[in-house]
Coordinates of C-alpha atoms and ligand atoms in Angstrom, one line a residue:
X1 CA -79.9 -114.6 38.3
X2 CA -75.8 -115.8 38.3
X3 CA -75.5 -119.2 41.7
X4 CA -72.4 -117.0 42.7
X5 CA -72.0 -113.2 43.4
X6 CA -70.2 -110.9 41.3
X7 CA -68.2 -108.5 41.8
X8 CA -69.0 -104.3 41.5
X9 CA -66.8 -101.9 41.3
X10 CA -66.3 -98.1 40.0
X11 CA -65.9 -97.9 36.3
X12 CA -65.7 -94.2 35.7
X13 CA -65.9 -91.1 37.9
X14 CA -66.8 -87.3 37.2
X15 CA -67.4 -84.6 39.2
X16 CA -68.8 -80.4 38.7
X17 CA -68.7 -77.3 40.5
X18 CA -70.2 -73.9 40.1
X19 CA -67.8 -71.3 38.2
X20 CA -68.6 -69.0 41.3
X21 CA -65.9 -68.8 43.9
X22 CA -67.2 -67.5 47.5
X23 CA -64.8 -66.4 49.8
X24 CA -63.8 -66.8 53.3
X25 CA -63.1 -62.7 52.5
X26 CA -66.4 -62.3 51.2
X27 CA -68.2 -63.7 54.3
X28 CA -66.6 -61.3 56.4
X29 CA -69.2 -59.1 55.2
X30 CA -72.0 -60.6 55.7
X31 CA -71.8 -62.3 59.3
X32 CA -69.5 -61.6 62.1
X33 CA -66.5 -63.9 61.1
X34 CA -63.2 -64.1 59.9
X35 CA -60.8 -65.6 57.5
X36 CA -58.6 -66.6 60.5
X37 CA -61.9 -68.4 62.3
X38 CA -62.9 -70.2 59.4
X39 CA -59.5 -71.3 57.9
X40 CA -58.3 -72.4 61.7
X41 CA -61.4 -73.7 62.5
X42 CA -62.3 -75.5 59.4
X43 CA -59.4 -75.6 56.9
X44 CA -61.9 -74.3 54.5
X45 CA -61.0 -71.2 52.7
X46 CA -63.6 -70.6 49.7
X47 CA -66.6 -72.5 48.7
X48 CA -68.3 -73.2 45.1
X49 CA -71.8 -70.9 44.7
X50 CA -74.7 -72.6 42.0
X51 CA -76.2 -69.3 39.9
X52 CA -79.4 -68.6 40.4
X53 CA -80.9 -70.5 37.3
X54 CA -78.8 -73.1 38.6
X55 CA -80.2 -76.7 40.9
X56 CA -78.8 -79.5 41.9
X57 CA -79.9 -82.0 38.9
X58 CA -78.3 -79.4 36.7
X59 CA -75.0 -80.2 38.5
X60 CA -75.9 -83.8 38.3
X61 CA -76.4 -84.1 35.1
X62 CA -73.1 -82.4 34.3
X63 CA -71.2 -84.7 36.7
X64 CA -72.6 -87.8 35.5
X65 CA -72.0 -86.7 31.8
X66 CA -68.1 -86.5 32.5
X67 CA -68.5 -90.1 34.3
X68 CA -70.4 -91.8 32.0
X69 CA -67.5 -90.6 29.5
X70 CA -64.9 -91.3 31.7
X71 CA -66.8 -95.1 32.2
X72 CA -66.9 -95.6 27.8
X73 CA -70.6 -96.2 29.0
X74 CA -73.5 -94.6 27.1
X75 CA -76.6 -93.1 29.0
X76 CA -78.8 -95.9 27.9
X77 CA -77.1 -98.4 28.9
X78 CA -78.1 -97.4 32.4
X79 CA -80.5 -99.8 34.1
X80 CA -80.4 -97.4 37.4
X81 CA -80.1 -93.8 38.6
X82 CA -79.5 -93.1 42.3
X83 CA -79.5 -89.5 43.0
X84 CA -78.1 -89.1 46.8
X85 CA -78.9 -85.1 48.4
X86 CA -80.4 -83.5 51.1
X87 CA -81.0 -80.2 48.6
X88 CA -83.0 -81.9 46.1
X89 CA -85.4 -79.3 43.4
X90 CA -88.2 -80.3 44.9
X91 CA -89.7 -82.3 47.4
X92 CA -91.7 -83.9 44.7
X93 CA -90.4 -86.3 42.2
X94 CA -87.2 -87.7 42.3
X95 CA -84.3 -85.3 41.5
X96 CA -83.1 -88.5 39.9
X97 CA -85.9 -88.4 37.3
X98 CA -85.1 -84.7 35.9
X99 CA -81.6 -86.4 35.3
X100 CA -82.9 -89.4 33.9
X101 CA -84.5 -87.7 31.5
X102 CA -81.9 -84.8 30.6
X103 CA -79.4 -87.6 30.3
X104 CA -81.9 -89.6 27.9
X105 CA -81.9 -92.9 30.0
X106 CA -85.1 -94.6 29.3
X107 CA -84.2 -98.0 30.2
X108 CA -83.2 -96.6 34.0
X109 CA -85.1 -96.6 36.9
X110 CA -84.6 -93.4 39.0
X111 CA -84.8 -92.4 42.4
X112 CA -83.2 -90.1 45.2
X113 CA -81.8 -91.4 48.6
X114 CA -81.2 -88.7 51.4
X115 CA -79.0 -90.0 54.1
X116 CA -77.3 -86.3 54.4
X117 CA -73.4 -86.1 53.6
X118 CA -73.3 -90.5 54.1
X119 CA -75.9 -90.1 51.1
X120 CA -72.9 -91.2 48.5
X121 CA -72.0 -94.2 50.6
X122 CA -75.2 -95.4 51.1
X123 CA -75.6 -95.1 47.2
X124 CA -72.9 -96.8 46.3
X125 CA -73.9 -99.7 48.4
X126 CA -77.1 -99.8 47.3
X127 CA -75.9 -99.9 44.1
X128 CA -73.1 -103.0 44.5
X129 CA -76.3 -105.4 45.5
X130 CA -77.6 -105.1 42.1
X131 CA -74.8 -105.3 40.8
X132 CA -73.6 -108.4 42.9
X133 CA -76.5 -110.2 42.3
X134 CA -76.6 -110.1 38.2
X135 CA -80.0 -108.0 38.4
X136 CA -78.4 -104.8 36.8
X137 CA -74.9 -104.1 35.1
X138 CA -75.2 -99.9 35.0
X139 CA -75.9 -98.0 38.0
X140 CA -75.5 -93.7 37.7
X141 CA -74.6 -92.9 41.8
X142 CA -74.4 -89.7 41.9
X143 CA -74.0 -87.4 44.6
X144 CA -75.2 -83.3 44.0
X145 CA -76.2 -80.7 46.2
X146 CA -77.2 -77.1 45.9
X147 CA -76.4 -76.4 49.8
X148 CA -76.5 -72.4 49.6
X149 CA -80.3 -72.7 48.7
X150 CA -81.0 -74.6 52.6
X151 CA -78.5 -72.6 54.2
X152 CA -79.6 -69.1 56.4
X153 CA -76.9 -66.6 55.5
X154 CA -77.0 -64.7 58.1
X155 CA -76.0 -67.8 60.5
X156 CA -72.8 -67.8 61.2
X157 CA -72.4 -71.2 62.9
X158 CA -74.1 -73.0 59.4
X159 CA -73.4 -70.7 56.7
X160 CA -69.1 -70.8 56.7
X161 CA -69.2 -74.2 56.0
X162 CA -71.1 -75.4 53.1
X163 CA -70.6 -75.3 49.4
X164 CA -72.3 -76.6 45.8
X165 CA -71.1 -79.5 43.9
X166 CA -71.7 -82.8 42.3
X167 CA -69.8 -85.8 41.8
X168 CA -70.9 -89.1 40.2
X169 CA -69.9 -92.7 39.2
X170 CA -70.7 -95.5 37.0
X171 CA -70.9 -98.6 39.2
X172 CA -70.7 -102.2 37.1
X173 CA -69.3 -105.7 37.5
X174 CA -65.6 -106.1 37.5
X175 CA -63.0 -108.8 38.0
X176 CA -62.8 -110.8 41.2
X177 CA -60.9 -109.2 44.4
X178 CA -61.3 -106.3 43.0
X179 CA -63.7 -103.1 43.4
X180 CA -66.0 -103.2 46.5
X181 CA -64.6 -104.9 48.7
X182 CA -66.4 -104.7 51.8
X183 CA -69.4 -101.9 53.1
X184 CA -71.2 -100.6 55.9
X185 CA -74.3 -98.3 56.8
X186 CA -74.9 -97.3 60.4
X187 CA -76.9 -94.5 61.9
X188 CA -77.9 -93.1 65.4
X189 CA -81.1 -91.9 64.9
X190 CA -81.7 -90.4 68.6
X191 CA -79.1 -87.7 67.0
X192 CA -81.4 -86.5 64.5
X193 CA -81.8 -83.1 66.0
X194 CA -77.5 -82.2 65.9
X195 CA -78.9 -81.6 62.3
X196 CA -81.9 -80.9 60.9
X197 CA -84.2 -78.6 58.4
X198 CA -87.4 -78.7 60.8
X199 CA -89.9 -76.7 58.9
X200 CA -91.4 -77.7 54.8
X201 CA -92.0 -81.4 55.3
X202 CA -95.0 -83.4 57.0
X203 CA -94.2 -82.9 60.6
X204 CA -94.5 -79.0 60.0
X205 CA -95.9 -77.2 56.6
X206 CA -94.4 -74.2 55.1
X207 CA -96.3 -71.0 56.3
X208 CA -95.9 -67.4 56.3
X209 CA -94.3 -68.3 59.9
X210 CA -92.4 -70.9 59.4
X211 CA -90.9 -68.6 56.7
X212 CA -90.5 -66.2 58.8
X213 CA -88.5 -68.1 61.7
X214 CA -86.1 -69.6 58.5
X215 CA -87.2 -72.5 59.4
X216 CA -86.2 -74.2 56.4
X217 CA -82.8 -73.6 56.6
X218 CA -80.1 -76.3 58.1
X219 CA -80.4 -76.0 62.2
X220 CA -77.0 -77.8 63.5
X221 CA -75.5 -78.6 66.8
X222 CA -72.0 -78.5 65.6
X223 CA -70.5 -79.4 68.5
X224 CA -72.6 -82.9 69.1
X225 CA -71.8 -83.6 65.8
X226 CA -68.4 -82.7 65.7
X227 CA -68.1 -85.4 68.8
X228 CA -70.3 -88.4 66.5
X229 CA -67.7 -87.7 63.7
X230 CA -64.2 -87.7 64.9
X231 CA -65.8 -91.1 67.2
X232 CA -67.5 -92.6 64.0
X233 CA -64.8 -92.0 60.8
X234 CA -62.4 -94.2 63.2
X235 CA -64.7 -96.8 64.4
X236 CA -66.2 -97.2 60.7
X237 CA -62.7 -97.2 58.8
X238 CA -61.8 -99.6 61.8
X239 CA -64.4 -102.2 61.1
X240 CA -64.3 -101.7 57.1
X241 CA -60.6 -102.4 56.9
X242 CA -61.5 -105.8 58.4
X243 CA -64.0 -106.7 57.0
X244 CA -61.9 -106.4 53.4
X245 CA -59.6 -108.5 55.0
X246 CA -57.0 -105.9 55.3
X247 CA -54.5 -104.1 57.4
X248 CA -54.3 -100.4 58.4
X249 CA -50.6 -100.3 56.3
X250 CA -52.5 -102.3 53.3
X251 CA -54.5 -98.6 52.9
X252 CA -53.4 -96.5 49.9
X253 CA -55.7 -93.8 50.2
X254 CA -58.3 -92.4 52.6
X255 CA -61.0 -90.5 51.1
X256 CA -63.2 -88.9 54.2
X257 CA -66.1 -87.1 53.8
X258 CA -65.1 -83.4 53.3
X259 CA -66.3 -81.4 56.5
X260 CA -63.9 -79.9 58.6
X261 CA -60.3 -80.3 58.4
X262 CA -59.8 -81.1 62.1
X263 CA -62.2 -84.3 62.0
X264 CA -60.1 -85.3 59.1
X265 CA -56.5 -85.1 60.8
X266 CA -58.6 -86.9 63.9
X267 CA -59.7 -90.0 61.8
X268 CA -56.0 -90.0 59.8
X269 CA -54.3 -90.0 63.5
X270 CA -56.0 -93.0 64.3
X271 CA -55.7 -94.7 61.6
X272 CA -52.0 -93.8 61.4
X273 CA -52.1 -92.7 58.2
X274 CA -50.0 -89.7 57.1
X275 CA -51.8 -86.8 55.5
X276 CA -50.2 -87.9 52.2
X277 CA -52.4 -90.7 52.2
X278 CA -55.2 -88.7 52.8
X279 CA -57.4 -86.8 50.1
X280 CA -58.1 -83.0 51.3
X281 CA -60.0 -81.0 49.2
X282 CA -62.3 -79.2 51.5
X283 CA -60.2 -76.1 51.4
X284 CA -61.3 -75.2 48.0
X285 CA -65.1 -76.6 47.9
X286 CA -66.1 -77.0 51.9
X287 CA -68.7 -79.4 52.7
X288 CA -70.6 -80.5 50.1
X289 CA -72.5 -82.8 51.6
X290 CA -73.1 -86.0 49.3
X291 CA -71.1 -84.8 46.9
X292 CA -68.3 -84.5 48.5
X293 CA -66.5 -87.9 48.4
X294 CA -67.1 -88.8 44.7
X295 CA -66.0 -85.0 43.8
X296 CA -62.7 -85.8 46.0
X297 CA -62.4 -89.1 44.4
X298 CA -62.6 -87.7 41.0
X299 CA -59.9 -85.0 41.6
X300 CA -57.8 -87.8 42.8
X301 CA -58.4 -90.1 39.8
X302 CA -58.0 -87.8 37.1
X303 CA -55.0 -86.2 38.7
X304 CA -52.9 -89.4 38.8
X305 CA -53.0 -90.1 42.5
X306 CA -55.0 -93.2 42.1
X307 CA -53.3 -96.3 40.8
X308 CA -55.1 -99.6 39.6
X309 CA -54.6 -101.8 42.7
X310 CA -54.9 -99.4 45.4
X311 CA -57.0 -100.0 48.2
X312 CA -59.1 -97.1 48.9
X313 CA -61.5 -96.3 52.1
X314 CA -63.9 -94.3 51.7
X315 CA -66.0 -92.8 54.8
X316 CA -68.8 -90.3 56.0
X317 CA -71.1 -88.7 58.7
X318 CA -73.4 -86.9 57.9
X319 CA -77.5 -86.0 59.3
X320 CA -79.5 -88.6 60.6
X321 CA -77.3 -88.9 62.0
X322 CA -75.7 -91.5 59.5
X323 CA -72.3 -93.0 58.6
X324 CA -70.9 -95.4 56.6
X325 CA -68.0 -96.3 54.2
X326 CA -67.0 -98.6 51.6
X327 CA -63.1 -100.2 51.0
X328 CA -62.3 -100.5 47.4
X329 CA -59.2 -102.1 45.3
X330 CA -59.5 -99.4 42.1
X331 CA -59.3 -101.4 39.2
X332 CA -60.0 -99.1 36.5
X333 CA -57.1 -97.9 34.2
X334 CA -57.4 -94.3 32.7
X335 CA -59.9 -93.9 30.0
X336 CA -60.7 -98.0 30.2
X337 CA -64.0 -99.6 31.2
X338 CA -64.0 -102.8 33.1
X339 CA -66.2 -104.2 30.9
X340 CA -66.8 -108.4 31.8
Ligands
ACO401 N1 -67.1 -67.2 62.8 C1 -66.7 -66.8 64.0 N2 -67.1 -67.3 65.2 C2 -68.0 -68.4 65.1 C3 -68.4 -68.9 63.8 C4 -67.9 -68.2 62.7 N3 -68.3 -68.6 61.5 N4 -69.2 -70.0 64.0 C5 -69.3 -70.1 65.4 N5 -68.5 -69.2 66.0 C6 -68.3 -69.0 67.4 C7 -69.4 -69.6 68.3 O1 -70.5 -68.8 68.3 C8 -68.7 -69.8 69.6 O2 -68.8 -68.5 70.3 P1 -69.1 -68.5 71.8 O3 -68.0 -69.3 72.5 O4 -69.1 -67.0 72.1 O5 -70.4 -69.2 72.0 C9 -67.2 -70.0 69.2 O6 -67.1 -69.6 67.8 C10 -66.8 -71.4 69.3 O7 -67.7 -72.2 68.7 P2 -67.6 -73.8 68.7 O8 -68.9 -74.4 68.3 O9 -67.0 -74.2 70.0 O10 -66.5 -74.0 67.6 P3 -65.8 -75.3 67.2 O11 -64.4 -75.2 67.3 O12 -66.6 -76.5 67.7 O13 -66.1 -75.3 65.6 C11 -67.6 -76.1 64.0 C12 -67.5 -75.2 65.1 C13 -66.7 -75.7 62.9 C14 -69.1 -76.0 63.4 C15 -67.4 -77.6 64.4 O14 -68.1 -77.9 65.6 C16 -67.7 -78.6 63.3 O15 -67.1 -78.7 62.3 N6 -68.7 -79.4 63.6 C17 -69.1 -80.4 62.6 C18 -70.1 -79.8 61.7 C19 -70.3 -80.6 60.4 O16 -69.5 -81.3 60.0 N7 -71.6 -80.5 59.9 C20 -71.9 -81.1 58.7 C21 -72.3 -82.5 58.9 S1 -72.6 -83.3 57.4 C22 -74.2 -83.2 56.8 O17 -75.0 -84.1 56.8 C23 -74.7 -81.9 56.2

């Protein structure tokens, strides 16, 4: 193990969703709702759908494919896959060892982490230890969810605002000052209950009741969480931005966990950022949970609105109830790998 810390960093991004496109339209037929609600209430206006044959380490693997390309990194290079959902196949093994094997990683240990929509953050962070410490060089983060499977359709207050999709990064060591520059994981654990799935785990069994009461479907306070996000994207962008040593007008871009529009605006008001500073892409997807910041930073990457240099804060709420965020100076140039 390396007497000094190096530094990690984001080598190459990618990102999939479904084909199927769902709607605010379409879900006017099957709850009480309406395109106005959603769209004023939300921002969201459609939502990716996985087919049927379709789960999340199938999106993962598809995501990671396009980052490991994008990283000039090969699958067995990897010494680590962290898969981050809260829709996983099953409850038993790690989602991260289907994609571990459909990618054809053998050197890579594989496992999930579940710290609902902060679940990329958390990754990532995990992920920059190793990396800082000499102990691995190729971490897989990815972050994939298959929401409509854990979502009761016929709820009106869950069901508007979720969507599939996966996104994924190739985390390595890059030069000093730049890529991670500083992290932080928080949660509020006596908020557990704003969001929860309770039935199919320890504390209460699947049974033909618990079936029956959809018990396994997301249960959400939405306006107790509503409150811990627009309070928490501030405080945590607050306290990251400092702790990189930065100032509010040093920020390039802001990309915020994809939920609701209105938390978003919120955070970007406080932070006195203008929206153009601010990636949005909620209206097309909706909240996809872990996936949703490394799917916004891929759009971003790939579409040119991410230059080497830029100082990038990334942040997220999610159950738990968790947050977290990371600030970043991007570093990698189109198509390169950082390779030190
Ligand atoms: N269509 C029409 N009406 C609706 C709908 C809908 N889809 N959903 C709720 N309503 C109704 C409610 O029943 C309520 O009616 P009532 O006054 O007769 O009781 C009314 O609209 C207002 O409901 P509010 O809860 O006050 O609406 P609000 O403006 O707070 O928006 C929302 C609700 C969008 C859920 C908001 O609270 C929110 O975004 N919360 C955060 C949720 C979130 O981000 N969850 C994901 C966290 S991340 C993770 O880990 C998965």
């Amino acid at each position: 193990m390396p007497n000094h810390l190096i530094q990690a960093g984001i080598l190459g991004v990618g990102s999939y969703v479904p084909e199927r496109i769902l709607t605010n339209k379409e879900l006017e037929q099957m709850v009480d709702t309406s395109d106005e609600w959603i769209t004023t209430r939300t921002g969201i206006r459609e939502r990716r759908i996985a087919d049927p044959a379709v789960s999340t380490s199938d999106l993962a693997v598809r995501a990671s494919r396009k980052a490991l390309e994008h990283a000039g990194v090969k699958p067995e290079e990897l010494d680590l896959i962290i898969l981050t959902t809260c829709s996983k196949d099953m409850p038993l093994p790690a989602g991260a060892c289907l994609v571990q094997t459909e990618l054809g990683a053998p050197q890579a240990g594989a496992f999930d982490l579940e710290a609902g929509c902060s679940g990329f953050v958390y990754g990532l962070t995990i992920a920059s230890q190793f990396i800082a410490t000499g102990a691995m060089k190729r971490i897989l983060v990815i972050g994939a969810e298959v929401l409509s499977r854990i979502i009761n359709w016929q709820d009106r207050n869950t069901c508007v605002l979720f969507g599939d999709g996966a996104g994924a990064v190739v985390v390595g060591p890059v030069a000093p000052g730049e890529g991670i520059l500083a992290s932080k994981l928080s949660a509020e654990g006596a908020g557990w209950e704003h969001l929860y799935i309770p039935a199919g785990g320890a504390k209460m069994p699947a049974d033909p009741v618990t079936v029956e009461k959809k018990l396994h479907y997301v249960h959400m306070n939405g306006k107790e969480v509503f409150r811990y996000a627009t309070r928490v994207m501030e405080e945590e962008s607050i306290h990251l931005i400092k702790a990189a040593n930065l100032r509010l007008e040093d920020i390039d871009l802001l990309i915020p966990h994809q939920a609701n529009i209105r938390i978003i605006e919120h955070a970007a008001r406080k932070l006195k950022l203008p929206m153009e500073k601010v990636v949005v892409n909620l209206d097309r997807y909706g909240n996809t949970s872990s996936a949703s910041i490394p799917l916004a930073l891929d759009e971003a990457v790939k579409s040119g609105r991410v230059k080497a240099g830029d100082n990038i804060v990334m942040v997220a709420f999610g159950a738990g109830l968790t947050s977290g965020g990371i600030v970043l100076k991007w570093s990698k140039g189109e198509g390169e790998s950082n390779e030190t």
